[in-house]
GROMACS .gro file of C-alpha atoms in nm:
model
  395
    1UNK     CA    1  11.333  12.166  10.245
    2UNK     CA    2  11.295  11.931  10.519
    3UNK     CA    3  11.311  11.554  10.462
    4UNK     CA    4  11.251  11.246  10.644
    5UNK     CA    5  11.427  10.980  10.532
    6UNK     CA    6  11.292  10.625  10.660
    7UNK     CA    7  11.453  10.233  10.688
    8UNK     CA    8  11.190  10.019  10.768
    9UNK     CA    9  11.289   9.701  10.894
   10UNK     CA   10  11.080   9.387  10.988
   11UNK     CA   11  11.163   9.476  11.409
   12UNK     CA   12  11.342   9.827  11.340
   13UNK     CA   13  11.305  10.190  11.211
   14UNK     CA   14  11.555  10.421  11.140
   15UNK     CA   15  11.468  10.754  11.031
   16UNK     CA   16  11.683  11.079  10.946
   17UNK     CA   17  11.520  11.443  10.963
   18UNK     CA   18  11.745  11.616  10.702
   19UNK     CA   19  11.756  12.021  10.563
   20UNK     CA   20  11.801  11.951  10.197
   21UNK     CA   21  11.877  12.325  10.108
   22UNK     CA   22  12.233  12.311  10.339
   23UNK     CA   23  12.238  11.948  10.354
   24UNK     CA   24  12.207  11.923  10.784
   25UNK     CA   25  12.171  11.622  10.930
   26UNK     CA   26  11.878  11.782  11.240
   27UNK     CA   27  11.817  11.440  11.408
   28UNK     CA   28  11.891  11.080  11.347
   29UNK     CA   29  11.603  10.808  11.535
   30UNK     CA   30  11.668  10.414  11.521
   31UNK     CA   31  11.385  10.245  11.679
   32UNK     CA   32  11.464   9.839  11.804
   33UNK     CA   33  11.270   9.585  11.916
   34UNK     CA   34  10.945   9.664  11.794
   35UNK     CA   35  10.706   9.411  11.848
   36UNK     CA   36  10.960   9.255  12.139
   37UNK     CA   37  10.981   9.278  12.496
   38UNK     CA   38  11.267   9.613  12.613
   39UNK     CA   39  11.176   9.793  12.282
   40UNK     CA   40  11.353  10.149  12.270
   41UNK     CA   41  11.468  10.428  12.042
   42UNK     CA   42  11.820  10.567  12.034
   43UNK     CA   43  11.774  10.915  11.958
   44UNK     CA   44  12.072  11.158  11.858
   45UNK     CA   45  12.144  11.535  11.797
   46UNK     CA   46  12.357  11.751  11.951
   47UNK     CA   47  12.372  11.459  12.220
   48UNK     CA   48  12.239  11.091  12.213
   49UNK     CA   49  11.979  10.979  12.412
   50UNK     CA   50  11.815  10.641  12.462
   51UNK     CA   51  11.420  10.633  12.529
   52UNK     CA   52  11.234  10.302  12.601
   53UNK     CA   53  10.912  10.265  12.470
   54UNK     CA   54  10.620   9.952  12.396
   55UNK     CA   55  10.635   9.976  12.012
   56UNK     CA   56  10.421   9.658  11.925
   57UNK     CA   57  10.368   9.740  11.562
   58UNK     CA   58  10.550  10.024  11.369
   59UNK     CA   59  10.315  10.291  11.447
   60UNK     CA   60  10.375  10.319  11.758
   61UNK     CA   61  10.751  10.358  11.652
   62UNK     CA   62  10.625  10.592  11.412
   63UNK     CA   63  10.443  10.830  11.629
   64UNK     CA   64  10.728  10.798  11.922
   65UNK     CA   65  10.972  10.936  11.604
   66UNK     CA   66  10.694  11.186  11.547
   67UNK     CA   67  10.672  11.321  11.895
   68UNK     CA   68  11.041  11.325  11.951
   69UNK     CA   69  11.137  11.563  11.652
   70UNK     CA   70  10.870  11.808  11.788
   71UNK     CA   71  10.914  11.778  12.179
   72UNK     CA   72  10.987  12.142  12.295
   73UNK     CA   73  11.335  12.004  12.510
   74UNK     CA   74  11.488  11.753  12.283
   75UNK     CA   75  11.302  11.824  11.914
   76UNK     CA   76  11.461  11.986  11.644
   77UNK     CA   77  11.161  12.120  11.484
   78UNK     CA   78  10.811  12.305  11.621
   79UNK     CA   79  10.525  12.104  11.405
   80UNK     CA   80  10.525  11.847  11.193
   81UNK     CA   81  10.397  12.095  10.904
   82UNK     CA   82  10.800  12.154  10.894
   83UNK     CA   83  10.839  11.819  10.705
   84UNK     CA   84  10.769  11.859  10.343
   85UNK     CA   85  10.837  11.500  10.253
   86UNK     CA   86  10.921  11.146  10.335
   87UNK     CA   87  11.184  10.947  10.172
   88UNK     CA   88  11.176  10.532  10.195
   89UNK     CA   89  11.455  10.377  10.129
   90UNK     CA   90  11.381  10.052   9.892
   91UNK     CA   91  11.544   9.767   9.781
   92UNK     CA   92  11.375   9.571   9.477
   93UNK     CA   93  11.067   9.562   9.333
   94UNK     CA   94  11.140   9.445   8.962
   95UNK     CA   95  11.228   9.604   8.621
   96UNK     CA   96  10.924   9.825   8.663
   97UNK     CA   97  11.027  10.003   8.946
   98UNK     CA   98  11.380  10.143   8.792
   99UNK     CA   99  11.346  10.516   8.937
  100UNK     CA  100  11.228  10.693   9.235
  101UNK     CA  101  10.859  10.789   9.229
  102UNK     CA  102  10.621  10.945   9.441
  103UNK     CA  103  10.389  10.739   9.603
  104UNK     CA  104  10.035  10.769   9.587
  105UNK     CA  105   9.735  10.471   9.649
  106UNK     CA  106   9.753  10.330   9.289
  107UNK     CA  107  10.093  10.242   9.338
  108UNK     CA  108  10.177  10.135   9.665
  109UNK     CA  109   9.904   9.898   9.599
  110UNK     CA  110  10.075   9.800   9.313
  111UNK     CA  111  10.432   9.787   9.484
  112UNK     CA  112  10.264   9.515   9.703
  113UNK     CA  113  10.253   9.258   9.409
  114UNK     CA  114  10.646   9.288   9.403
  115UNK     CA  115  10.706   9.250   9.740
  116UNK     CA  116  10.857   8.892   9.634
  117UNK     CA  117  11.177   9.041   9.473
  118UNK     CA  118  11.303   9.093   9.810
  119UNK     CA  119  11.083   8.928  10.056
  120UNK     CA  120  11.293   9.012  10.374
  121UNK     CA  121  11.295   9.363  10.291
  122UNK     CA  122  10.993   9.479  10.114
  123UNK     CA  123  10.703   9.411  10.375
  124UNK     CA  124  10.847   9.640  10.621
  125UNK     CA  125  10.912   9.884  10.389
  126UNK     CA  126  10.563   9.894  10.273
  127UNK     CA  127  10.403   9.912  10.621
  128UNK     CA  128  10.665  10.237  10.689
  129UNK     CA  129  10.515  10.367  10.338
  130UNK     CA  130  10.205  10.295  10.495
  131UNK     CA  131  10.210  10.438  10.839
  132UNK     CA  132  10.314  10.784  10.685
  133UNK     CA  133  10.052  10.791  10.454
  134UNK     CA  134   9.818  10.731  10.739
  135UNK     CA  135   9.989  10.949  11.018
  136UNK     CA  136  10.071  11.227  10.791
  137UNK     CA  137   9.828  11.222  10.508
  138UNK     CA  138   9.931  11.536  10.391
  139UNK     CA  139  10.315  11.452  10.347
  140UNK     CA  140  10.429  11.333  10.001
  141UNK     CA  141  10.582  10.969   9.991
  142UNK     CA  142  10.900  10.871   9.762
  143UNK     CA  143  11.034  10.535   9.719
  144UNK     CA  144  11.349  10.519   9.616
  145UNK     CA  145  11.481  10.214   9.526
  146UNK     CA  146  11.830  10.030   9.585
  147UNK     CA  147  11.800   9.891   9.232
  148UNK     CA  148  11.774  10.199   9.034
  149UNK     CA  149  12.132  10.325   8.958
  150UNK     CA  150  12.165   9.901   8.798
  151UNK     CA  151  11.932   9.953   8.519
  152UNK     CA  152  12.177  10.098   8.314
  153UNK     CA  153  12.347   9.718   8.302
  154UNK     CA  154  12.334   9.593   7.946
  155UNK     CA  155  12.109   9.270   7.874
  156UNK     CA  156  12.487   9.068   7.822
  157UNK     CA  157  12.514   9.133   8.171
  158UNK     CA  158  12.168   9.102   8.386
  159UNK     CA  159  12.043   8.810   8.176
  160UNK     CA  160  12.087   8.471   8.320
  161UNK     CA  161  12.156   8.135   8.102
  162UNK     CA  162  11.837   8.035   8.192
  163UNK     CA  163  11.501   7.928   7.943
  164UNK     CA  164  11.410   8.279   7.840
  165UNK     CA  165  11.098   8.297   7.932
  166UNK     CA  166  11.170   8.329   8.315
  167UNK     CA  167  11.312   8.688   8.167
  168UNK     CA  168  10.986   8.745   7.977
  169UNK     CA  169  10.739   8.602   8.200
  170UNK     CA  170  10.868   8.607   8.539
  171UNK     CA  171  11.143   8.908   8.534
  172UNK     CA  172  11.361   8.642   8.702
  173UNK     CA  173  11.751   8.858   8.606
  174UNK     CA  174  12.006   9.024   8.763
  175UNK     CA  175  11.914   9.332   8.985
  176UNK     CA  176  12.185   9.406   9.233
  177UNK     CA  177  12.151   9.626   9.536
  178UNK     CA  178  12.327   9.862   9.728
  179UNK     CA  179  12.269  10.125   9.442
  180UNK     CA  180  12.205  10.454   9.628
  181UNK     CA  181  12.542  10.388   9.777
  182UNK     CA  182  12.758  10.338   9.420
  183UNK     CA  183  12.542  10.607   9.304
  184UNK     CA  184  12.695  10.814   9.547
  185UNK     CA  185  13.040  10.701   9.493
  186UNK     CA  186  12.976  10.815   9.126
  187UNK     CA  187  12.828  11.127   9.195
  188UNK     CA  188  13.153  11.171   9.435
  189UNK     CA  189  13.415  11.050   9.225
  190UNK     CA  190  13.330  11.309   8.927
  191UNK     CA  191  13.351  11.604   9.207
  192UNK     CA  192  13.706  11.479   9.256
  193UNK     CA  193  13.810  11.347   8.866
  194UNK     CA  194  13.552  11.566   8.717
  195UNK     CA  195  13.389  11.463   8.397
  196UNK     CA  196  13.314  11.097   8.410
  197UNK     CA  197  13.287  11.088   8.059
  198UNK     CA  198  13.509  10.787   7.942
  199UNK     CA  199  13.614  10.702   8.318
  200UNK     CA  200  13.616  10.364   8.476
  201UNK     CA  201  13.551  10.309   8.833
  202UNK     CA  202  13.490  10.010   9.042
  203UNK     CA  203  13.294  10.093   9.374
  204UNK     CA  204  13.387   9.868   9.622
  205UNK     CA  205  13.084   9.876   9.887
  206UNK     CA  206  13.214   9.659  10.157
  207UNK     CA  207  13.002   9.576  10.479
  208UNK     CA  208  12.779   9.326  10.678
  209UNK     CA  209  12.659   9.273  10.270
  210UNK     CA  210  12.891   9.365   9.999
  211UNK     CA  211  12.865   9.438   9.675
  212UNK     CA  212  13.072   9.550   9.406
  213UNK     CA  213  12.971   9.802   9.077
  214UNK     CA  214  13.148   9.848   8.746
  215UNK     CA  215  13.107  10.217   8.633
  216UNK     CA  216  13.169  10.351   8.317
  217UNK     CA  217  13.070  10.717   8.209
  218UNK     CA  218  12.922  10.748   8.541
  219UNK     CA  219  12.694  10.493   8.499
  220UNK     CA  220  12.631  10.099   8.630
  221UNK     CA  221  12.765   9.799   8.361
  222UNK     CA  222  12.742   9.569   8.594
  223UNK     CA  223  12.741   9.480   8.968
  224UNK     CA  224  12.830   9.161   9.197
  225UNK     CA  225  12.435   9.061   9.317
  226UNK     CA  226  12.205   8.930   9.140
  227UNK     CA  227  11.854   8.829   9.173
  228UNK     CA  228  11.907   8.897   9.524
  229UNK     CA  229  12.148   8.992   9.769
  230UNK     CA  230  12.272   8.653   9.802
  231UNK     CA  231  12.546   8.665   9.495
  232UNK     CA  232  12.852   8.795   9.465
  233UNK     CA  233  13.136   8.815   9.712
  234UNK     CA  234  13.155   8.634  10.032
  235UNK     CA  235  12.989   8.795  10.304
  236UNK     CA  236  12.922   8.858  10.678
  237UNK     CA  237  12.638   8.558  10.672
  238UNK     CA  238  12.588   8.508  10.305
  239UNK     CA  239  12.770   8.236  10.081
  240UNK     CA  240  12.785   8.473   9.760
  241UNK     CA  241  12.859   8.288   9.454
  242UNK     CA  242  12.760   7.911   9.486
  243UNK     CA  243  12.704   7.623   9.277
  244UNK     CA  244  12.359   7.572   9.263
  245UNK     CA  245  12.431   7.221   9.279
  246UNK     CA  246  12.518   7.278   9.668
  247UNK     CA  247  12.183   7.374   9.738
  248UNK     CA  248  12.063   7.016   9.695
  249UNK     CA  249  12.319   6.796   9.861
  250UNK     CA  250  12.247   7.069  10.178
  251UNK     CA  251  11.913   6.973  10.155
  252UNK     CA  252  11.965   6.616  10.125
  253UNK     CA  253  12.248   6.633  10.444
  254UNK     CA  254  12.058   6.818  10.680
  255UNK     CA  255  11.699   6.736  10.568
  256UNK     CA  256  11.608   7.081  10.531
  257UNK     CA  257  11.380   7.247  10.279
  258UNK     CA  258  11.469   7.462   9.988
  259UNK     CA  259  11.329   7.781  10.216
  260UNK     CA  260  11.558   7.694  10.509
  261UNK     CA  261  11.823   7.645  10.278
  262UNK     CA  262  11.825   7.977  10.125
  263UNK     CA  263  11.832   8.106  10.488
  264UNK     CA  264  12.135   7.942  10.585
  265UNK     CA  265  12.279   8.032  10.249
  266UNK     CA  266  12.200   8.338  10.384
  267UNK     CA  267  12.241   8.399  10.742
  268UNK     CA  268  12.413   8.127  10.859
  269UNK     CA  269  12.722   8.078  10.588
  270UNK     CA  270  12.981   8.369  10.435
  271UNK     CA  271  13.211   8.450  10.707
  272UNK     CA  272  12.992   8.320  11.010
  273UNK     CA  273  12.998   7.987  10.840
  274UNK     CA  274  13.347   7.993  10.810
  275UNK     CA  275  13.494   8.059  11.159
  276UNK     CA  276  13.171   8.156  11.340
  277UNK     CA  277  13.265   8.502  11.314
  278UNK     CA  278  13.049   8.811  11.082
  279UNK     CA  279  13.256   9.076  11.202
  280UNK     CA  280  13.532   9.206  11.034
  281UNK     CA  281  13.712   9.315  11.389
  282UNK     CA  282  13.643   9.007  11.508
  283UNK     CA  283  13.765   8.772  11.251
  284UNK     CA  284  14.070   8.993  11.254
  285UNK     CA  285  14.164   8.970  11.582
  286UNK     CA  286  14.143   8.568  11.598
  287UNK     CA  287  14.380   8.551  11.315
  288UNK     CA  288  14.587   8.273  11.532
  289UNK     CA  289  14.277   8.053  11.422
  290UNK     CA  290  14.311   7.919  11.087
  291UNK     CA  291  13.932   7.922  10.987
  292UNK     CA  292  13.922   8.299  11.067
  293UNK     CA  293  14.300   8.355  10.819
  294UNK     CA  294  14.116   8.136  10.575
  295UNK     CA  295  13.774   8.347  10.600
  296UNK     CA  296  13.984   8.687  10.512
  297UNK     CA  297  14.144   8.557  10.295
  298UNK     CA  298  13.826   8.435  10.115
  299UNK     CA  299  13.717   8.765  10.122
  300UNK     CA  300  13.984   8.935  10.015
  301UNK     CA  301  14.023   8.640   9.703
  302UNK     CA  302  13.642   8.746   9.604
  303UNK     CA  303  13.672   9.120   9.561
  304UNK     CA  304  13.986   9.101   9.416
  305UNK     CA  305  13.850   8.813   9.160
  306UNK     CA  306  13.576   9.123   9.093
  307UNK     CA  307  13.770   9.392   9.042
  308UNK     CA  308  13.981   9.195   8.817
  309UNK     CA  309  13.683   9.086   8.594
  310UNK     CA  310  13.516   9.435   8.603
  311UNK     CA  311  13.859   9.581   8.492
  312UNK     CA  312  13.897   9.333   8.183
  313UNK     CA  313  13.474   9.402   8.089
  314UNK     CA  314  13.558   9.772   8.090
  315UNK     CA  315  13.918   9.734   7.939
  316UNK     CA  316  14.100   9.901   8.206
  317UNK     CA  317  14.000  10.103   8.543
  318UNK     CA  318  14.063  10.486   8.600
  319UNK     CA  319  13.976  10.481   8.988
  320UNK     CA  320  13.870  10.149   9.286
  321UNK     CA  321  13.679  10.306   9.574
  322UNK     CA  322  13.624  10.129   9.914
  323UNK     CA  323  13.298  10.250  10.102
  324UNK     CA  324  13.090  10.102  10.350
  325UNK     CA  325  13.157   9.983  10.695
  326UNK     CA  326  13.422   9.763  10.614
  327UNK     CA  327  13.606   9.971  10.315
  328UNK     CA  328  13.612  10.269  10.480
  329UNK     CA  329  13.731  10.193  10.826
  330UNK     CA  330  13.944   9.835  10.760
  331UNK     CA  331  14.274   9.927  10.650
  332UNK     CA  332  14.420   9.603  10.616
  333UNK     CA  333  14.105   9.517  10.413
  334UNK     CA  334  14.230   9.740  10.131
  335UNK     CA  335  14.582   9.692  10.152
  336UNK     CA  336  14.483   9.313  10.120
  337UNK     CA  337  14.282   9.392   9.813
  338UNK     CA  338  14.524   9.625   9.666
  339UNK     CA  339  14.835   9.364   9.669
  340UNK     CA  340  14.923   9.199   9.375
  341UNK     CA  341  14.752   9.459   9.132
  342UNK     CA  342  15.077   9.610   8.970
  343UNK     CA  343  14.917   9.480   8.605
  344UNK     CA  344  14.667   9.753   8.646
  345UNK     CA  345  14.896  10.007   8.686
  346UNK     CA  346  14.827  10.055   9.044
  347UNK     CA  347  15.040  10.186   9.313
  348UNK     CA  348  14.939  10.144   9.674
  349UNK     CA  349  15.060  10.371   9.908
  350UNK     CA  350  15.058  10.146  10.222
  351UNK     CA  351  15.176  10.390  10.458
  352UNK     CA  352  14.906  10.694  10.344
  353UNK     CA  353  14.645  10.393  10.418
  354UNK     CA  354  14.744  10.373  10.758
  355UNK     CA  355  14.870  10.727  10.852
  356UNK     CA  356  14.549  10.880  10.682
  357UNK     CA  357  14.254  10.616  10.796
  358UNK     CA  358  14.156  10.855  11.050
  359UNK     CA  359  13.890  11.007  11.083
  360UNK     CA  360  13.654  10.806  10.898
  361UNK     CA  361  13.449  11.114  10.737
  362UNK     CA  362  13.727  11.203  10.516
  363UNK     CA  363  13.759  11.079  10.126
  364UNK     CA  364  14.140  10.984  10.127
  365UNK     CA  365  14.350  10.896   9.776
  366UNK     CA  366  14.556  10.612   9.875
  367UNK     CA  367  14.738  10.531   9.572
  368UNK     CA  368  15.113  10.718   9.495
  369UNK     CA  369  15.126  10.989   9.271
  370UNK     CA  370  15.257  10.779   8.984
  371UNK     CA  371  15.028  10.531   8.988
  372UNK     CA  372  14.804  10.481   8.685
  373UNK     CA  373  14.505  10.404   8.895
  374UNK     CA  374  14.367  10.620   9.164
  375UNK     CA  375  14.209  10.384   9.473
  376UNK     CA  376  14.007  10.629   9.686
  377UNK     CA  377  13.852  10.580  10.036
  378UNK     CA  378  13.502  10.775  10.028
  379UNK     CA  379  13.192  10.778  10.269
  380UNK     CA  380  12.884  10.656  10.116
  381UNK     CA  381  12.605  10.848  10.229
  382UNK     CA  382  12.288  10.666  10.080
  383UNK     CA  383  12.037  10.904  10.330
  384UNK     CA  384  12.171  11.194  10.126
  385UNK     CA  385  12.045  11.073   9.773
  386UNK     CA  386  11.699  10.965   9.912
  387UNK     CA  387  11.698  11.275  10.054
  388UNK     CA  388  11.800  11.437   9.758
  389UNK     CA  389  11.521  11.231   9.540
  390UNK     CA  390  11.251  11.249   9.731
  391UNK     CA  391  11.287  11.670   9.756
  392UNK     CA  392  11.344  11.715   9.406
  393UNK     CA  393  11.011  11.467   9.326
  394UNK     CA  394  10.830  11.666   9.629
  395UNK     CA  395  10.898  12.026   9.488
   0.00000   0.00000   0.00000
């Protein structure tokens, strides 16, 4: 079956046309710019090409991703008919919304009274929901959502010490993110330790945002975010964990409202507060300047502060995995994390995680043979399981 699996972003789109049955990627699309001046689409098969284009809403990005896939030179499929279904990739829209579904009017106009759960990210999601259902009316629609693979978590550990009734009125609790991708990393890890029955894992998705999962017998206990993506480790722009109390003397210093603090909590602080720096290669390279040492560091301190609480809720760890950007292509990221950790049992094999780091596409056990705790390097794929949702839902 053929799926297109979409990304909607507030001024991008990027879209995957996969074959579910042998799991080929047939095209990947990543429109910019749209509503901006210079907007384009980078547009990759066999080759990669890059085609400018006004987009100034999403359907026109929409129907340039539409025309591509079928153009007889570069399209990888005759008609549009070819598409069965359309994946959307979600992130959170509350306690209801704990499993992928299909689509239909009822609920997407439902889906637009949670768009405040993650008010970045679910507008444009929505209008991509939208422009499908309106361009290709005859396509099923599947959200699935980032939050799904968290509801497992036990109320000890998405509750907040807050008045109850934000829980029971407002649904104000820990939701995490990132969960296609540590859903993967389970689904993974039992094709290489098999049954996950009675394993521990700790999924270490490190990127641009980072999160990390506890898993036990394959499913979520408890991850790093919270309410938002904001919590948790210390990130490319976000502050992760903070006293609240912070928020308020920021206010009060810069004379800044509670809505522009939140977005410097979140796009102006974690590493790019530090030492000006979000990237990883960057802040590595400048390590002669002490703010960008102190930002690794940081970063390296917050994981390691999560993997050692995840470890003591689960009483012990069979298997850490680094995925994402960061934990699959930053070697001295994992070493960093792995140092120190000999009270787990775990033996790092230092030289494996530099003479086996390339090429990226390969999972990679980079722990020694006698160590009591496997730490794995595995690509994430999150297209795969929306893809993998939303044809199963579509059949």
């Amino acid at each position: 079956m053929k799926v297109l699996v979409i990304n909607s972003g507030s001024s991008s789109l990027k879209a995957q046309l996969m074959e579910t049955d042998t799991n080929e990627v047939l095209a990947k699309a990543y429109c910019q710019r749209i509503g901006l001046d210079k907007a384009f689409m980078e547009y990759k098969t066999s080759e990669k090409r890059v085609i400018e284009h006004d987009m100034p809403t999403h359907k026109e990005a929409f129907e340039l991703l539409f025309a591509t896939i079928v153009d007889k030179e570069i399209g990888v499929i005759s008609s549009l008919d070819e598409v069965k279904a359309v994946g959307h990739r979600m992130v959170n829209f509350g306690e209801k919304y704990n499993k992928s579904i299909v689509v239909t009017e009822e609920i997407y106009n439902d889906l637009q009274k949670c768009v405040h759960f993650a008010p970045l990210h679910n507008p444009p999601a929505l209008i991509g929901i939208r422009n499908c259902m309106d361009l290709m009316p005859d396509k099923k629609n599947v959200a699935v959502f980032d939050t799904a693979f968290h509801a497992t978590m036990p109320e000890k550990a998405y509750m907040y010490a807050i008045p109850y009734e934000f829980y029971s009125e407002n649904k104000i609790r820990r939701y995490g993110a990132h969960g296609t991708s540590h859903r993967y990393i389970a689904m993974k890890c039992a094709e290489i330790m098999g049954d996950l029955k009675g394993k521990k894992i700790i999924s270490c998705h490190l990127g641009s945002g980072s999160s990390v999962c506890a898993i036990k017998d394959g499913i979520c206990v408890d991850t790093s975010m919270g309410f938002t993506p904001l919590a948790g480790l210390v990130m490319g722009t976000r502050s992760g964990d903070i006293d609240p109390s912070v928020i308020k003397d920021i206010m009060n210093i810069k004379d800044i409202s509670i809505d522009e603090t939140i977005n410097l909590l979140n796009k102006k602080s974690g590493a790019v507060g530090l030492c000006g720096y979000s990237d990883m290669r960057d802040i590595e390279a400048n390590f002669a300047d002490p703010k960008a040492k102190l930002t690794f560091d940081m970063m390296v301190y917050s994981i390691k502060k999560y993997i050692g609480s995840y470890a003591a809720a689960m009483n012990g760890v069979d298997a850490i995995v680094f995925t994402a950007g960061i934990g699959e292509r930053d070697e001295k990221m994992r070493e960093a994390v792995c140092q120190d950790m000999e009270y787990l049992g775990l033996e790092f094999d230092a030289e494996k995680n530099i003479t086996m780091h390339k090429p990226f596409d390969l999972i990679q056990d980079y722990s020694k043979p006698s160590s009591k705790v496997r730490v794995y390097r595995i690509p994430t794929d999150e297209e795969y399981i929306i893809a993998m949702d939303t044809a199963t839902l579509a059949k």
